[in-house]
PDB file of C-alpha atoms and ligand atoms in Angstrom:
ATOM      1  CA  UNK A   1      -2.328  31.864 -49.698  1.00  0.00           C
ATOM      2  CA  UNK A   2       1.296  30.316 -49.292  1.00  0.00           C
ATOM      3  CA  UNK A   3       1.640  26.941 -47.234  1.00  0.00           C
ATOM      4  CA  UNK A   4       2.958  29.336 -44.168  1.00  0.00           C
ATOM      5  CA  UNK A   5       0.146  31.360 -44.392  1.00  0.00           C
ATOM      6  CA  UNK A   6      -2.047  29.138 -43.999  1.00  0.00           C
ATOM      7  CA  UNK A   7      -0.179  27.375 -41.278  1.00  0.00           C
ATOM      8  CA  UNK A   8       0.306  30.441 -39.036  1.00  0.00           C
ATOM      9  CA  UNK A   9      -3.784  31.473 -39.816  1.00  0.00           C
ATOM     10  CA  UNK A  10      -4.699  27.687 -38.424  1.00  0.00           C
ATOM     11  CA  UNK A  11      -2.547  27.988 -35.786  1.00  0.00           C
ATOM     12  CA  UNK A  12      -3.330  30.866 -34.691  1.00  0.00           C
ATOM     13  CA  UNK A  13      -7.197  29.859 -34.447  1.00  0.00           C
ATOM     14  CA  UNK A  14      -5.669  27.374 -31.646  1.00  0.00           C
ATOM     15  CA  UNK A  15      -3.071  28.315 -30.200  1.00  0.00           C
ATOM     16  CA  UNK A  16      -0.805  25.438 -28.684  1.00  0.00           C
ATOM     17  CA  UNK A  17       1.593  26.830 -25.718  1.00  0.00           C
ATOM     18  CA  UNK A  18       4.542  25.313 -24.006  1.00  0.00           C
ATOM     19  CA  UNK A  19       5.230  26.817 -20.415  1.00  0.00           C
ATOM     20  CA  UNK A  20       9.545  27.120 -20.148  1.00  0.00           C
ATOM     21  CA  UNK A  21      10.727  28.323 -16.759  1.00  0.00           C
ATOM     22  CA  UNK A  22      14.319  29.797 -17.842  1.00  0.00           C
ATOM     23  CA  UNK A  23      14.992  30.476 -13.999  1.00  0.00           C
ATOM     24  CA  UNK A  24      11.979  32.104 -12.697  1.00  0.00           C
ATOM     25  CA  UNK A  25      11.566  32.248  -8.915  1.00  0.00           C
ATOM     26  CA  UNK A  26       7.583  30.478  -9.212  1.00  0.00           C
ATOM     27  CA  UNK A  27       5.315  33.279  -9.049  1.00  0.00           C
ATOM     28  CA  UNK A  28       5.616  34.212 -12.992  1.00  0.00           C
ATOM     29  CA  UNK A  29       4.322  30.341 -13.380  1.00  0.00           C
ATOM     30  CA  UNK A  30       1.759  30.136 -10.691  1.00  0.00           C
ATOM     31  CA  UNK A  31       0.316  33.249 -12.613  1.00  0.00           C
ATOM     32  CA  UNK A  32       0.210  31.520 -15.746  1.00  0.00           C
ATOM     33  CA  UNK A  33      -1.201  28.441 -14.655  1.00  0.00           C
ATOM     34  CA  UNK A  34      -4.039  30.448 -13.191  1.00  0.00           C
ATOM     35  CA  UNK A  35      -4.202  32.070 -16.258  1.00  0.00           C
ATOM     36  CA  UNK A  36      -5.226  28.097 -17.877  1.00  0.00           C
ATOM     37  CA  UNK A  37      -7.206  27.840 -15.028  1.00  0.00           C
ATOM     38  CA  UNK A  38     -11.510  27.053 -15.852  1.00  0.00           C
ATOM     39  CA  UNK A  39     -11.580  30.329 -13.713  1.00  0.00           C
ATOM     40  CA  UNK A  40     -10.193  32.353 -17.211  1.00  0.00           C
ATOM     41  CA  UNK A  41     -11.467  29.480 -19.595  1.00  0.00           C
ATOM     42  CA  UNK A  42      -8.936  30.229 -22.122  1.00  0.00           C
ATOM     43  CA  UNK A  43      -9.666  26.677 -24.042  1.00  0.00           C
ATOM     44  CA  UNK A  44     -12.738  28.496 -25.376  1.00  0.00           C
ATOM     45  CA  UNK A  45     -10.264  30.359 -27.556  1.00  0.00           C
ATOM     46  CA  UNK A  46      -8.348  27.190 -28.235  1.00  0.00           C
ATOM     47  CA  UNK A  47      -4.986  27.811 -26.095  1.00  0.00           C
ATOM     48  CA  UNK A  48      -4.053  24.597 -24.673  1.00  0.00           C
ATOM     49  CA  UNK A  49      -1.186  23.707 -22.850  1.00  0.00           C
ATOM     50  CA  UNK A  50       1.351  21.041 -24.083  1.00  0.00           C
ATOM     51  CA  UNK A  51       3.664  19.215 -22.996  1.00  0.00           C
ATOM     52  CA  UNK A  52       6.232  18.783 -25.814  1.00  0.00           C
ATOM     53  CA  UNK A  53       7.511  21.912 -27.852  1.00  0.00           C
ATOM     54  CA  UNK A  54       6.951  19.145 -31.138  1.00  0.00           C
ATOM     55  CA  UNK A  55       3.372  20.080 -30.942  1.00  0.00           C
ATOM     56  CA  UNK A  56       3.609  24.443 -29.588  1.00  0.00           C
ATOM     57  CA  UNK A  57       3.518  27.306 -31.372  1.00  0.00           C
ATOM     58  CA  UNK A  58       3.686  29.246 -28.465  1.00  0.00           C
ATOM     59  CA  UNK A  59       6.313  29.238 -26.272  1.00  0.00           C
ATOM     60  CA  UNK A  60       5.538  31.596 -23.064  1.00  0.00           C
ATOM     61  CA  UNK A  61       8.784  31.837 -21.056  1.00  0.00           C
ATOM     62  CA  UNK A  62       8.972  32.958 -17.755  1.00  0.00           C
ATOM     63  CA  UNK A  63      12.365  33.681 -15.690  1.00  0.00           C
ATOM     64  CA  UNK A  64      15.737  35.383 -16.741  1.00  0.00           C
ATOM     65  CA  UNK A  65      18.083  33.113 -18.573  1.00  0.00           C
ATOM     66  CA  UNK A  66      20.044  31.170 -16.386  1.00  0.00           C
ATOM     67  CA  UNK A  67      23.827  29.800 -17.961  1.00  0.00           C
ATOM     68  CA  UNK A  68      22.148  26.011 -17.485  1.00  0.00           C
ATOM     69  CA  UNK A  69      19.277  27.287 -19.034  1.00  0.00           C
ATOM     70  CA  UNK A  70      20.527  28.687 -21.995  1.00  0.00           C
ATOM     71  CA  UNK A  71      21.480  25.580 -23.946  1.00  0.00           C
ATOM     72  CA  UNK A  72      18.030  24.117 -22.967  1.00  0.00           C
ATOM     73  CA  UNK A  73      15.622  27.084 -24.176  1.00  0.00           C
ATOM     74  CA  UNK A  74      17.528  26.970 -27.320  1.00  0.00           C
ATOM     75  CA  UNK A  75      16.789  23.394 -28.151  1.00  0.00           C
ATOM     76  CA  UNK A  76      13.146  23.752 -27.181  1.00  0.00           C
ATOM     77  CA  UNK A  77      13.194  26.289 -29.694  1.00  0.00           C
ATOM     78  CA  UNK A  78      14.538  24.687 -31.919  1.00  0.00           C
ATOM     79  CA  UNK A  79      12.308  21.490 -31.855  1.00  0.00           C
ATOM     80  CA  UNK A  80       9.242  23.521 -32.003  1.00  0.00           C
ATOM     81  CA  UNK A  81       7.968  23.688 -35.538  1.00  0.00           C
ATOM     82  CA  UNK A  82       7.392  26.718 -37.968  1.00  0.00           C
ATOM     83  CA  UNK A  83       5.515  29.275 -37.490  1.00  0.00           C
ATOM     84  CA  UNK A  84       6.723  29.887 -33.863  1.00  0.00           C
ATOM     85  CA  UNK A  85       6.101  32.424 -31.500  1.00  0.00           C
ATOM     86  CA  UNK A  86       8.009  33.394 -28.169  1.00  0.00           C
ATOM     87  CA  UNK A  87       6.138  35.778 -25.002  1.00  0.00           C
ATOM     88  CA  UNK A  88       8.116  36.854 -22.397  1.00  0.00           C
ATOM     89  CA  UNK A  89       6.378  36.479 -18.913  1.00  0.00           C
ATOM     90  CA  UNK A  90       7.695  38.810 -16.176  1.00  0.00           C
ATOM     91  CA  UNK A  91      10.457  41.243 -15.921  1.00  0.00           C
ATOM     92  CA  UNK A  92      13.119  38.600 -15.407  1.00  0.00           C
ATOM     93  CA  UNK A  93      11.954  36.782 -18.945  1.00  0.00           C
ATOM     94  CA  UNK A  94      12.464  40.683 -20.360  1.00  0.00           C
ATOM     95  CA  UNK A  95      15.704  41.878 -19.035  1.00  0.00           C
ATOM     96  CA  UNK A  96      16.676  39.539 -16.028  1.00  0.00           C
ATOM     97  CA  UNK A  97      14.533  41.478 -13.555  1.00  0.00           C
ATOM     98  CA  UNK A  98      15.850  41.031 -10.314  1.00  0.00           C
ATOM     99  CA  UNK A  99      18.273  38.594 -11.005  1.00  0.00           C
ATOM    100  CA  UNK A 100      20.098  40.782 -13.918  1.00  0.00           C
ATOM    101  CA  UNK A 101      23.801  41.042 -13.256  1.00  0.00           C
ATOM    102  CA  UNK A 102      23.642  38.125 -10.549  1.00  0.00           C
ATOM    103  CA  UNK A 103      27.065  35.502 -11.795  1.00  0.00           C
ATOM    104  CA  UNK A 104      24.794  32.619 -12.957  1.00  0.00           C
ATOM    105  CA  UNK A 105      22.378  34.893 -15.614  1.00  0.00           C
ATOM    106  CA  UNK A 106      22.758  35.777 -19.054  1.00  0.00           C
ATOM    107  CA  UNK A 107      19.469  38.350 -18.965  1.00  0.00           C
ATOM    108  CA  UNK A 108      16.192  38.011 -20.486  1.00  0.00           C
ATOM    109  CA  UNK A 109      15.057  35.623 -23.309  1.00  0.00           C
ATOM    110  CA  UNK A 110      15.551  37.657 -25.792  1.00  0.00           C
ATOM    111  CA  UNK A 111      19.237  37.559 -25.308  1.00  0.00           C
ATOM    112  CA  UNK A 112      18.898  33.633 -26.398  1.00  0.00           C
ATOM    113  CA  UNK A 113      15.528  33.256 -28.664  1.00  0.00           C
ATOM    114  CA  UNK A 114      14.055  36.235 -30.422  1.00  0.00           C
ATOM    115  CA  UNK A 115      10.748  37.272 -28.564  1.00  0.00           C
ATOM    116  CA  UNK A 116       7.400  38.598 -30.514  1.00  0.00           C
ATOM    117  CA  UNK A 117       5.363  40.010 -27.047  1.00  0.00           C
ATOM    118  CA  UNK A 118       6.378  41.155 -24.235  1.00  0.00           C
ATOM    119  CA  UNK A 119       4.535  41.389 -21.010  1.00  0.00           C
ATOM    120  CA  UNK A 120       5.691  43.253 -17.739  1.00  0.00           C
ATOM    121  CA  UNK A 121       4.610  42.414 -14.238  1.00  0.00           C
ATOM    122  CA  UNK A 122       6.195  41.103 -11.339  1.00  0.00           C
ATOM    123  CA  UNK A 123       4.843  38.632 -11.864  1.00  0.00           C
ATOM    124  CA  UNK A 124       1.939  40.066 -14.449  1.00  0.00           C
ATOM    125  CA  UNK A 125      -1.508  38.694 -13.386  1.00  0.00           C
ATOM    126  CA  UNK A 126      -3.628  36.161 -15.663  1.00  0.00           C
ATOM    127  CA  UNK A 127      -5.098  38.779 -17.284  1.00  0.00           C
ATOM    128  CA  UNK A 128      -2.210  40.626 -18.744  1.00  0.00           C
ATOM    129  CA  UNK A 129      -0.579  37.222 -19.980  1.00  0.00           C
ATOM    130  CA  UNK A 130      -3.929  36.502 -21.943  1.00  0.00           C
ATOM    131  CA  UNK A 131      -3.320  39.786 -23.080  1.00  0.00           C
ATOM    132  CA  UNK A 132      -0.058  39.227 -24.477  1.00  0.00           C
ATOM    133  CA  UNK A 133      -1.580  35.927 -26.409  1.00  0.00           C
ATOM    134  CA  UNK A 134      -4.163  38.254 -27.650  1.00  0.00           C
ATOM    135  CA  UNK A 135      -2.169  40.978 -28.455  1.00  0.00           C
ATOM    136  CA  UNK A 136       0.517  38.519 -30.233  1.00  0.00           C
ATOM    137  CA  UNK A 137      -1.970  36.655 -32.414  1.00  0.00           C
ATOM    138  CA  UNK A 138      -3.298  40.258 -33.545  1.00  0.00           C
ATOM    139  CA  UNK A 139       0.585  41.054 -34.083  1.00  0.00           C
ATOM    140  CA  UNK A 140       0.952  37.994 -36.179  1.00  0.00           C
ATOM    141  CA  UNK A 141      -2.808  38.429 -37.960  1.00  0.00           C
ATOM    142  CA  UNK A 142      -2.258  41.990 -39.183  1.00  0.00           C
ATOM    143  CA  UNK A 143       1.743  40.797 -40.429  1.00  0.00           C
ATOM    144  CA  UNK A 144       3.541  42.905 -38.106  1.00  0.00           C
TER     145      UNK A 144
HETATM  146  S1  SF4 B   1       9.336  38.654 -12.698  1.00  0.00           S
HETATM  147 FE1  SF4 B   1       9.081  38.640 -10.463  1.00  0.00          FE
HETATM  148  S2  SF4 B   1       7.624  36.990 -10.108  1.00  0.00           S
HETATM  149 FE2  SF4 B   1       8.411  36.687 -12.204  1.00  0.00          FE
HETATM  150  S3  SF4 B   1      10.155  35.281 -11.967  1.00  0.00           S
HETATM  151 FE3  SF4 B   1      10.959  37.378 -11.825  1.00  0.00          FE
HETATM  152  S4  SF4 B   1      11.005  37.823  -9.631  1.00  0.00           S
HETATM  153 FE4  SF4 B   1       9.647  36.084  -9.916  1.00  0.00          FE
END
């Protein structure tokens, strides 16, 4: 097993998340901090929330891509360490949602960072973002 391999298969046993609101409007991220809420008791499958992209894997964005955003979300990316991962919360973080063509976006997140899971909703409840964890670490498990 290479040095990544290994990296990605511990990580993904626990894994770290950084919350980045591009421009959301505060539902997307009252959803996902009831999703880290004891109510969902996602800690028993070790996702923790973080406070510094130095020590993510996960980076679950919420909001279209704001033009003072952009520069921002990039350097978060950036700092966050190999193997990294990127969800989209919400339909702004996919395509701009309702905020698309408005003067100040750019779109969704993927139009910045490259994204691995998507999840829809406006805003998506708990569930569906644990989902998307769950459905990105069996993305990542199974190579695809
Ligand atoms: S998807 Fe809906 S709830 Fe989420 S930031 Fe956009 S407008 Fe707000």
């Amino acid at each position: 097993m290479s040095l990544l391999k290994l990296a990605t298969w511990a990580r993904l046993k626990s894994p770290w998340i950084l919350h980045v609101n591009t421009g959301a409007c505060n539902s997307c991220d009252i959803e996902v901090l009831a999703a880290l809420t004891p109510r969902f008791d996602v800690e028993r499958f070790g996702i923790l929330l973080k406070p510094s992209p130095r020590h993510a894997d996960i980076l679950v964005v919420t909001g279209a891509v704001t033009r003072q955003a952009a520069e921002r979300i990039k350097r978060v990316y950036e700092q966050t360490p190999d193997p990294k991962f990127v969800i989209a919360v919400g339909a702004c973080a996919i395509g701009g949602g309702v905020f698309q063509n408005c003067y100040g976006v750019l779109g969704g997140v993927d139009k910045i960072i490259p994204v691995d899971v998507y999840v829809p909703g406006c805003p998506p409840r708990p569930d569906a973002i644990i989902y998307g964890v769950a459905k990105l670490i069996e993305k990542v498990t199974k190579g695809g």
